[in-house]
mmCIF file of C-alpha atoms and ligand atoms in Angstrom:
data_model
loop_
_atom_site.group_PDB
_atom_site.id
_atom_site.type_symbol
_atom_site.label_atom_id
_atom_site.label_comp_id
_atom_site.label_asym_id
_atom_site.label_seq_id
_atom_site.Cartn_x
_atom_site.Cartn_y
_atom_site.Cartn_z
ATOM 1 C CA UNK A 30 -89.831 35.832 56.292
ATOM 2 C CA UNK A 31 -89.542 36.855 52.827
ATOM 3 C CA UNK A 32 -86.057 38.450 52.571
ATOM 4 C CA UNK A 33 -84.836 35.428 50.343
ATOM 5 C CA UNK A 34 -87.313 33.799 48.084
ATOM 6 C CA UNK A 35 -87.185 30.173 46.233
ATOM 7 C CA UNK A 36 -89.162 31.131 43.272
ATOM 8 C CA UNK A 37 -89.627 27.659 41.174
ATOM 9 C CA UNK A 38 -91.033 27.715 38.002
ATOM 10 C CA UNK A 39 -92.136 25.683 35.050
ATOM 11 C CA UNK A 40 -93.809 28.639 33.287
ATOM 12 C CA UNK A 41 -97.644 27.390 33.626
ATOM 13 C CA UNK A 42 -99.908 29.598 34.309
ATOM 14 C CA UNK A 43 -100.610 28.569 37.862
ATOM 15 C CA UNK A 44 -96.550 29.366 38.438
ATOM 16 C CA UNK A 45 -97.229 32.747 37.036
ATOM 17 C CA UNK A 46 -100.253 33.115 39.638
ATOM 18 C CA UNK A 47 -96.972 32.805 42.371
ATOM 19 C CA UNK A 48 -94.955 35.438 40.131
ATOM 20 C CA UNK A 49 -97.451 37.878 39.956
ATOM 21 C CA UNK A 50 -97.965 37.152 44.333
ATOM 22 C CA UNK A 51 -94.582 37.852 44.664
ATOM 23 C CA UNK A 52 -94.783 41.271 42.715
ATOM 24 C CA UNK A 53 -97.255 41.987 45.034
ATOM 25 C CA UNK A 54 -94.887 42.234 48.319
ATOM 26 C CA UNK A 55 -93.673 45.156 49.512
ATOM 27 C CA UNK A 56 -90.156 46.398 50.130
ATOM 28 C CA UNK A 57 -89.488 44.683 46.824
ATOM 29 C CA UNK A 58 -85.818 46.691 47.344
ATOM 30 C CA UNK A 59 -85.178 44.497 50.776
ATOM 31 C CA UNK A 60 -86.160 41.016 49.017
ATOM 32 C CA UNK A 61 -84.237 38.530 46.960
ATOM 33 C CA UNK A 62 -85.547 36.401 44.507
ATOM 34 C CA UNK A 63 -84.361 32.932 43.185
ATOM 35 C CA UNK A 64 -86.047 32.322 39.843
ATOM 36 C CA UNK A 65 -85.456 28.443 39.384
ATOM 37 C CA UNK A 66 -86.261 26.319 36.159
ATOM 38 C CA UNK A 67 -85.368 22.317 36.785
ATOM 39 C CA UNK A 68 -84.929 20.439 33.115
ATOM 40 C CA UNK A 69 -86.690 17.395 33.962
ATOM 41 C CA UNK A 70 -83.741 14.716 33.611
ATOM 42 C CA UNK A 71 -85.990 12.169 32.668
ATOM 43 C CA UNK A 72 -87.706 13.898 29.638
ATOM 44 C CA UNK A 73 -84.010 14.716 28.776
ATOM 45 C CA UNK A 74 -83.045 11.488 28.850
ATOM 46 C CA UNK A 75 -85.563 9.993 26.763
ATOM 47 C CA UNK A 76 -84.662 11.637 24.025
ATOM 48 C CA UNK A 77 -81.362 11.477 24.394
ATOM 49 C CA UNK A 78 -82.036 7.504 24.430
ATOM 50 C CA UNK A 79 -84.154 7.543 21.440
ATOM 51 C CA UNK A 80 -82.388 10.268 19.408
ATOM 52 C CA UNK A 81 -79.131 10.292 20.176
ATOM 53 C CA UNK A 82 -77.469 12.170 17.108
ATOM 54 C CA UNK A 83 -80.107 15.108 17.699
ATOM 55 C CA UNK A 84 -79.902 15.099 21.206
ATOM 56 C CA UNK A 85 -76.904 17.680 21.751
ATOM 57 C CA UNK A 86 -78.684 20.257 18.885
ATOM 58 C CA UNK A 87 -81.848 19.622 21.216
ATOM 59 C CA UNK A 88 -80.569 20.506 24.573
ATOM 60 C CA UNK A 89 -78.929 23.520 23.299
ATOM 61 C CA UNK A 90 -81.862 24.943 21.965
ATOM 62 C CA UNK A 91 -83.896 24.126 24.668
ATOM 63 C CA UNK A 92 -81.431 25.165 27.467
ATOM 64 C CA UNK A 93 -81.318 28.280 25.421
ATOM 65 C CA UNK A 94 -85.033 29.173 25.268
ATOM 66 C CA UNK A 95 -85.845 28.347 28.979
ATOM 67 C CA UNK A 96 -82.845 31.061 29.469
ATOM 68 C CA UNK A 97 -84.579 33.863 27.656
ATOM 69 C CA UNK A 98 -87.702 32.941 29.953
ATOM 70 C CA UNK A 99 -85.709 32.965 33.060
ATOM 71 C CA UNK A 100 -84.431 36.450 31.921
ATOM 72 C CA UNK A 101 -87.587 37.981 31.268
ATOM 73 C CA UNK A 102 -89.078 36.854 34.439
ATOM 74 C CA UNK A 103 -85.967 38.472 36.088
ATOM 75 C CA UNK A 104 -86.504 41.325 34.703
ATOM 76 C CA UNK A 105 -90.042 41.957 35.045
ATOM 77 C CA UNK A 106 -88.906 41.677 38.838
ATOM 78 C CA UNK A 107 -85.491 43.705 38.758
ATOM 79 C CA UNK A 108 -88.688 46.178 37.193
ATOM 80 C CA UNK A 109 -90.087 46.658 40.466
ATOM 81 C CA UNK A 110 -87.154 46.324 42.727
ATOM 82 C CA UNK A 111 -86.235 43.178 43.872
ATOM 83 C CA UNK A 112 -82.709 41.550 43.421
ATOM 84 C CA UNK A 113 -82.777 38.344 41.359
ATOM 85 C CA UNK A 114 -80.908 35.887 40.753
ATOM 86 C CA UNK A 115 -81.821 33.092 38.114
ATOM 87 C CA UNK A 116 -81.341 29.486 38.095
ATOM 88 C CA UNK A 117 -80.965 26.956 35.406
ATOM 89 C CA UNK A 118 -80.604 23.249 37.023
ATOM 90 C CA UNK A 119 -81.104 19.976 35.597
ATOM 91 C CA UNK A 120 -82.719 16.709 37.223
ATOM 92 C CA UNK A 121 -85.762 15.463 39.179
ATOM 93 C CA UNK A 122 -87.739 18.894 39.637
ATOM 94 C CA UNK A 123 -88.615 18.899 43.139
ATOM 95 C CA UNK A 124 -85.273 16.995 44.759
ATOM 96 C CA UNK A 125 -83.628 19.918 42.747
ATOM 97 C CA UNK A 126 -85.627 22.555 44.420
ATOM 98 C CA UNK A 127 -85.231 20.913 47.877
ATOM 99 C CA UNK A 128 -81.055 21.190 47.257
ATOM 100 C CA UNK A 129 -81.584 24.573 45.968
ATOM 101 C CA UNK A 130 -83.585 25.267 49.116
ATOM 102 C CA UNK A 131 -80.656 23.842 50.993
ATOM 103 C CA UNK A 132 -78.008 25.065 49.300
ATOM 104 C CA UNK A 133 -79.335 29.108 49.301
ATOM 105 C CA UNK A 134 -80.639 28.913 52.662
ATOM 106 C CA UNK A 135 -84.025 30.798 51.523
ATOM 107 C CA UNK A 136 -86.307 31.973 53.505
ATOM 108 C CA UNK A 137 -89.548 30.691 52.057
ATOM 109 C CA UNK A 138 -90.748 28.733 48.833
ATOM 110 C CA UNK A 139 -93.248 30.337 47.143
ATOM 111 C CA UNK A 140 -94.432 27.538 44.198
ATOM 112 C CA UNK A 141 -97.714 27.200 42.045
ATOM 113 C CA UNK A 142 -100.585 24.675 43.703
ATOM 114 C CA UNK A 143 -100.257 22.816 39.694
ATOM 115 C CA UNK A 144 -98.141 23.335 36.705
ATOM 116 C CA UNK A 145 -98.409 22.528 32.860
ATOM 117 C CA UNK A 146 -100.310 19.729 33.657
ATOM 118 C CA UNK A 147 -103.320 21.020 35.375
ATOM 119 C CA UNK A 148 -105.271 18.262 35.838
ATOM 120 C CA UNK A 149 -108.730 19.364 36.926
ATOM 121 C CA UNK A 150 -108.957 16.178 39.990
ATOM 122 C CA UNK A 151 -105.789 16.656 41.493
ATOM 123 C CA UNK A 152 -105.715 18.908 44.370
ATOM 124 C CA UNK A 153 -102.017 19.502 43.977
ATOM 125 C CA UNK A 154 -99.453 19.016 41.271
ATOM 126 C CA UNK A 155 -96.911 16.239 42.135
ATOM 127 C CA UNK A 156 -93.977 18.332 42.233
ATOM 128 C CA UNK A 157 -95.910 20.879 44.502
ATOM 129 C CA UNK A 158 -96.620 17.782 46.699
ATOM 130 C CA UNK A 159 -93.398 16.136 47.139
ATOM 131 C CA UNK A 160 -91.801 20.022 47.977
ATOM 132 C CA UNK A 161 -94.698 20.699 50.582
ATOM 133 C CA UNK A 162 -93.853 17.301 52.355
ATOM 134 C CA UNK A 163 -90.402 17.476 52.491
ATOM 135 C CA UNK A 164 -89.696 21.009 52.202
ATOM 136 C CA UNK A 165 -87.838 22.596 55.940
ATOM 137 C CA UNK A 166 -88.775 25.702 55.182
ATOM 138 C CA UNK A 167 -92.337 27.301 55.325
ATOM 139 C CA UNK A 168 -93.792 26.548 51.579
ATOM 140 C CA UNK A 169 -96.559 29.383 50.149
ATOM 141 C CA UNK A 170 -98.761 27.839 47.522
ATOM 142 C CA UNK A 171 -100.416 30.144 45.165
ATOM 143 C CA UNK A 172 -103.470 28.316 43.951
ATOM 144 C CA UNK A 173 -104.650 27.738 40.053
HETATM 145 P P1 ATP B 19 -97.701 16.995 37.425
HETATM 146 O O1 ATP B 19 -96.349 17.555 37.053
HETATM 147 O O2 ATP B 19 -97.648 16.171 38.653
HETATM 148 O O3 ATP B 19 -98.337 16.306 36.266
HETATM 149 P P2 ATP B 19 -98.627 19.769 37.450
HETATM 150 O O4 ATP B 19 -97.696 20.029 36.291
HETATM 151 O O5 ATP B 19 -100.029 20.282 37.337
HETATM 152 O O6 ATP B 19 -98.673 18.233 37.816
HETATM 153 P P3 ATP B 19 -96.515 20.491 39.323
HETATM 154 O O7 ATP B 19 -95.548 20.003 38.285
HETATM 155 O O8 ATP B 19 -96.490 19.907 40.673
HETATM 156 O O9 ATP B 19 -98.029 20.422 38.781
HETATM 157 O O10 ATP B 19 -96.262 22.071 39.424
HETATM 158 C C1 ATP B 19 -96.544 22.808 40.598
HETATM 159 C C2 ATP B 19 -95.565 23.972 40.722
HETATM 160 O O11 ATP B 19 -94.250 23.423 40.905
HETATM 161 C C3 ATP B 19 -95.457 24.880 39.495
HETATM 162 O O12 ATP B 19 -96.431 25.918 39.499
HETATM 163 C C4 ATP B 19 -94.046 25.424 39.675
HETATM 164 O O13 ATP B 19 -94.060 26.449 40.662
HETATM 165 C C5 ATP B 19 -93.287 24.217 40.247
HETATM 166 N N1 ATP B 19 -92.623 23.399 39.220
HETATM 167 C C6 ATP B 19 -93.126 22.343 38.544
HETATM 168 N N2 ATP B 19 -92.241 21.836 37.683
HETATM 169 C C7 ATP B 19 -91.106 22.580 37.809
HETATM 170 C C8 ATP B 19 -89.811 22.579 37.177
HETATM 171 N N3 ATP B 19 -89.501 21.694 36.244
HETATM 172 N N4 ATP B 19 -88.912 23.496 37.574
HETATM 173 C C9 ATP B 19 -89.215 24.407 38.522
HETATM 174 N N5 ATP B 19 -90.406 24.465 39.128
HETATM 175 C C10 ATP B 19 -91.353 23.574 38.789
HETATM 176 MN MN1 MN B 20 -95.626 19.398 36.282
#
């Protein structure tokens, strides 16, 4: 069930909780790992909207910076023995997942319970949510 894993991330905390899950699995050598970042399309847009001659200078830098953290989180897994693949898409964060889902044919989503937002009342983060329901694959949620 694990040979292929969706592995999204928005770099809370809580998706580190799922990273550090996932370096717990054995036969890290048999196991593939999809480290996926989605650049929320309509943060992007906003700015683009509001500040259009920075907008270009923006992206790049942050399209650039989210790289170097899907990197390092590939490597602290290539560390231990997994194969790893990283993934830099842009759009509405879970209907991206769900394609990706699609699209690699994984075997299971492994995803944080809440993200940056955190927000102490809600039992699950609204991307988490939306993936869980609609999701075809099993989803594993590694609580905050
Ligand atoms: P909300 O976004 O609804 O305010 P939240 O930030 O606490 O709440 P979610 O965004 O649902 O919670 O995050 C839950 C999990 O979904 C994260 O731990 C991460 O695994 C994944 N996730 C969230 N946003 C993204 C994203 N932009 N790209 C990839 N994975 C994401
Ligand atoms: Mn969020």
């Amino acid at each position: 069930m694990f040979e292929k894993i969706l592995y999204p991330t928005d770099f809370s905390d809580v998706a580190k909780n799922a990273l550090d899950f996932i370096k717990t699995l054995e036969n890290a050598d048999k196991k593939e790992v999809i480290v996926l970042h989605v650049m929320d399309a309509n943060i992007m847009d906003f700015s683009s909207r509001y500040a259009p001659e920075l907008f270009m200078t923006i992206e790049e830098k942050i399209k650039e910076n989210i790289t170097k953290d899907l990197n390092r989180t590939k490597m602290s897994l290539t560390e231990r023995g997994f194969t790893v693949r990283i993934r830099l898409e842009r759009g509405v964060p879970f209907r991206e997942i769900l394609r990706v889902e699609q699209e690699e044919d994984v075997s299971v989503i492994v995803i944080g319970s809440h993200g940056v937002s955190n927000v102490k009342e809600m039992l699950l983060g609204s991307v988490s949510e939306k993936v869980i329901r609609k999701a075809k694959k099993p989803v594993l949620v590694i609580k905050r």
